[in-house]
mmCIF file with all atom_site columns, C-alpha atoms in Angstrom:
data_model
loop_
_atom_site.group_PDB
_atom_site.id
_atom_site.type_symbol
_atom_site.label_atom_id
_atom_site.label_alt_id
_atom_site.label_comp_id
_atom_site.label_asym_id
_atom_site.label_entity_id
_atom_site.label_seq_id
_atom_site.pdbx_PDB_ins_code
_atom_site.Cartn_x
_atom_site.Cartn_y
_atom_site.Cartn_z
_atom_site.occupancy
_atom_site.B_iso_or_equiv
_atom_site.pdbx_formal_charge
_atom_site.auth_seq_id
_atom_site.auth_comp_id
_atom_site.auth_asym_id
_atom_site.auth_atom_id
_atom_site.pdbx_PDB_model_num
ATOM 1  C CA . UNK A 1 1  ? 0.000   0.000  0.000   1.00 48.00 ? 145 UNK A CA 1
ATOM 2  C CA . UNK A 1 2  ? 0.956   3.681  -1.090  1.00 50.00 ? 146 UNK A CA 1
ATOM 3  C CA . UNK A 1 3  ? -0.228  6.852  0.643   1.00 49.00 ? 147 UNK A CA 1
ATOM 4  C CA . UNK A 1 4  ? -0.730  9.226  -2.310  1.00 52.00 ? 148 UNK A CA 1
ATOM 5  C CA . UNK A 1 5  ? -2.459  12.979 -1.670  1.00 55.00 ? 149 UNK A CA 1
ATOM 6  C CA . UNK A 1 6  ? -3.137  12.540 1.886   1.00 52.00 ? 150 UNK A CA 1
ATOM 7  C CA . UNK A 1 7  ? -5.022  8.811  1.278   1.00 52.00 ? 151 UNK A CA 1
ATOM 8  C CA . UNK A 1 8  ? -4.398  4.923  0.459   1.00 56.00 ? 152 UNK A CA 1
ATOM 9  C CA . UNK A 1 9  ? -3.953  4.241  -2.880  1.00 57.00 ? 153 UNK A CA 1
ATOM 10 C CA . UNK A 1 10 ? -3.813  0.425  -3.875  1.00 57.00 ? 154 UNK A CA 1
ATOM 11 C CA . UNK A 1 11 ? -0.634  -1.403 -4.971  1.00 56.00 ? 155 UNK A CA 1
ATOM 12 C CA . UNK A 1 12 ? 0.044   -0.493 -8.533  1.00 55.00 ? 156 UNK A CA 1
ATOM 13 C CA . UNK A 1 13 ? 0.249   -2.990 -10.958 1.00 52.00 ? 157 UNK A CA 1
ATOM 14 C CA . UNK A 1 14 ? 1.751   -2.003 -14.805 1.00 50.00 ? 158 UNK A CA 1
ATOM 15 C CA . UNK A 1 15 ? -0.922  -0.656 -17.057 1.00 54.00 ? 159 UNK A CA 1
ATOM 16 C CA . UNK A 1 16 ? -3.479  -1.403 -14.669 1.00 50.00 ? 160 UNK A CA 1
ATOM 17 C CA . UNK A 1 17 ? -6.451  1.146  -14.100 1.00 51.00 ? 161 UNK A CA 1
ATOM 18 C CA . UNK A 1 18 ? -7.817  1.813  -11.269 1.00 50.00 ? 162 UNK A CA 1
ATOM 19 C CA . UNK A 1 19 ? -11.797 2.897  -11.226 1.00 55.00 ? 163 UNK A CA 1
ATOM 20 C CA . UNK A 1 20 ? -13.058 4.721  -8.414  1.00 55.00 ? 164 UNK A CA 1
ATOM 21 C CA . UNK A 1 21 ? -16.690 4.998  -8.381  1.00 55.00 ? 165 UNK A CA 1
ATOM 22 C CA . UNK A 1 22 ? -18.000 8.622  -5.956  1.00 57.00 ? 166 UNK A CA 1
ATOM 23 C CA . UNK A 1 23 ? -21.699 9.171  -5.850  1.00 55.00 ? 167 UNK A CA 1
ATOM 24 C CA . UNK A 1 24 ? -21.909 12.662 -4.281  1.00 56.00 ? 168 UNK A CA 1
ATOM 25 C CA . UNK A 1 25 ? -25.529 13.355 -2.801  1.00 58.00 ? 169 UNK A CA 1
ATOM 26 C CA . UNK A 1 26 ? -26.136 15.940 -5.567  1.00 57.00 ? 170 UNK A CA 1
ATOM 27 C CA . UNK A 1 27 ? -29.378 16.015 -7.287  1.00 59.00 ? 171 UNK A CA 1
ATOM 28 C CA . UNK A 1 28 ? -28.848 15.792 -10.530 1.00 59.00 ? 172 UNK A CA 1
ATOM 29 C CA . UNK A 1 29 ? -25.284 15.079 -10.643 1.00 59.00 ? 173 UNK A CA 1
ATOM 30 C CA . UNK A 1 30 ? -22.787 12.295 -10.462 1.00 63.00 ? 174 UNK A CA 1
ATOM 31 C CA . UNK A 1 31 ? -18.854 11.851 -10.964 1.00 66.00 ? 175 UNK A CA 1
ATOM 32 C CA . UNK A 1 32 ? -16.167 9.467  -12.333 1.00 72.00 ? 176 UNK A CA 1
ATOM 33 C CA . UNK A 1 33 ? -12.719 9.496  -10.840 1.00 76.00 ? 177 UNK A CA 1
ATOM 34 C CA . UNK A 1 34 ? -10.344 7.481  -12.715 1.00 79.00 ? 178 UNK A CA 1
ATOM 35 C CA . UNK A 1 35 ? -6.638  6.790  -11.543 1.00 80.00 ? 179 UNK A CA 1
ATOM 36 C CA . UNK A 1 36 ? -4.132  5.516  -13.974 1.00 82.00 ? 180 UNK A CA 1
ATOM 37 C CA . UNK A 1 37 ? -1.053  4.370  -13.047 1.00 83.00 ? 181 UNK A CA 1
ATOM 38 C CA . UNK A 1 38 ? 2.326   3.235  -14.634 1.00 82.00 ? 182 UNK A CA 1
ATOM 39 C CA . UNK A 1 39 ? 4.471   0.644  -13.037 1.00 81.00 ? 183 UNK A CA 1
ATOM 40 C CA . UNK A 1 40 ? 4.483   2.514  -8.947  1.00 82.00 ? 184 UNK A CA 1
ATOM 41 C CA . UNK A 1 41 ? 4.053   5.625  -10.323 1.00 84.00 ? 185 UNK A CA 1
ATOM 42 C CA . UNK A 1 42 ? 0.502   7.461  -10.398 1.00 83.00 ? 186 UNK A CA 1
ATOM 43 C CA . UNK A 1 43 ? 0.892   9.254  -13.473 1.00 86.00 ? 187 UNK A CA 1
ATOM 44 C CA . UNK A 1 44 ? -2.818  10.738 -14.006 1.00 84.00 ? 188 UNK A CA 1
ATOM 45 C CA . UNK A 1 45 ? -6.560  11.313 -12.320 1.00 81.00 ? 189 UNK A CA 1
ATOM 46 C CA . UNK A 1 46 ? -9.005  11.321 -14.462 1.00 80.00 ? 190 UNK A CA 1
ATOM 47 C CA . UNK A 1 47 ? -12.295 13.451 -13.312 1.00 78.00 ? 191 UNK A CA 1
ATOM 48 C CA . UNK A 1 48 ? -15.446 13.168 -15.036 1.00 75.00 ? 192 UNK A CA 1
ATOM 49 C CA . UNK A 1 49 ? -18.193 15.037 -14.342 1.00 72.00 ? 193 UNK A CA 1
ATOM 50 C CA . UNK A 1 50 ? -22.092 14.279 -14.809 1.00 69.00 ? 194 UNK A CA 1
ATOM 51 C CA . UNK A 1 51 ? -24.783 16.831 -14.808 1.00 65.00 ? 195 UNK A CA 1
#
């Protein structure tokens, strides 16, 4: 296990992705956070948005 911005990230694993599913209670709205990682290094978060 990795702490990474504060949190637990899992054990990275080459060209593996990483989905993590939030459901804010927002009416209307919903969001996709995506982390992508190469090799032990995070290299992106992907943030997605729906309205």
């Amino acid at each position: 296990m990795s702490i990474e911005g504060g949190r637990q990230s899992p054990p990275p694993l080459t060209g593996f992705y990483y989905p993590t599913i939030q459901l804010p209670n927002v009416q209307n709205s919903w969001s996709l956070v995506i982390e992508i990682y190469e090799g032990p290094k995070k290299v992106a978060d992907v943030f997605i948005q729906f309205k």
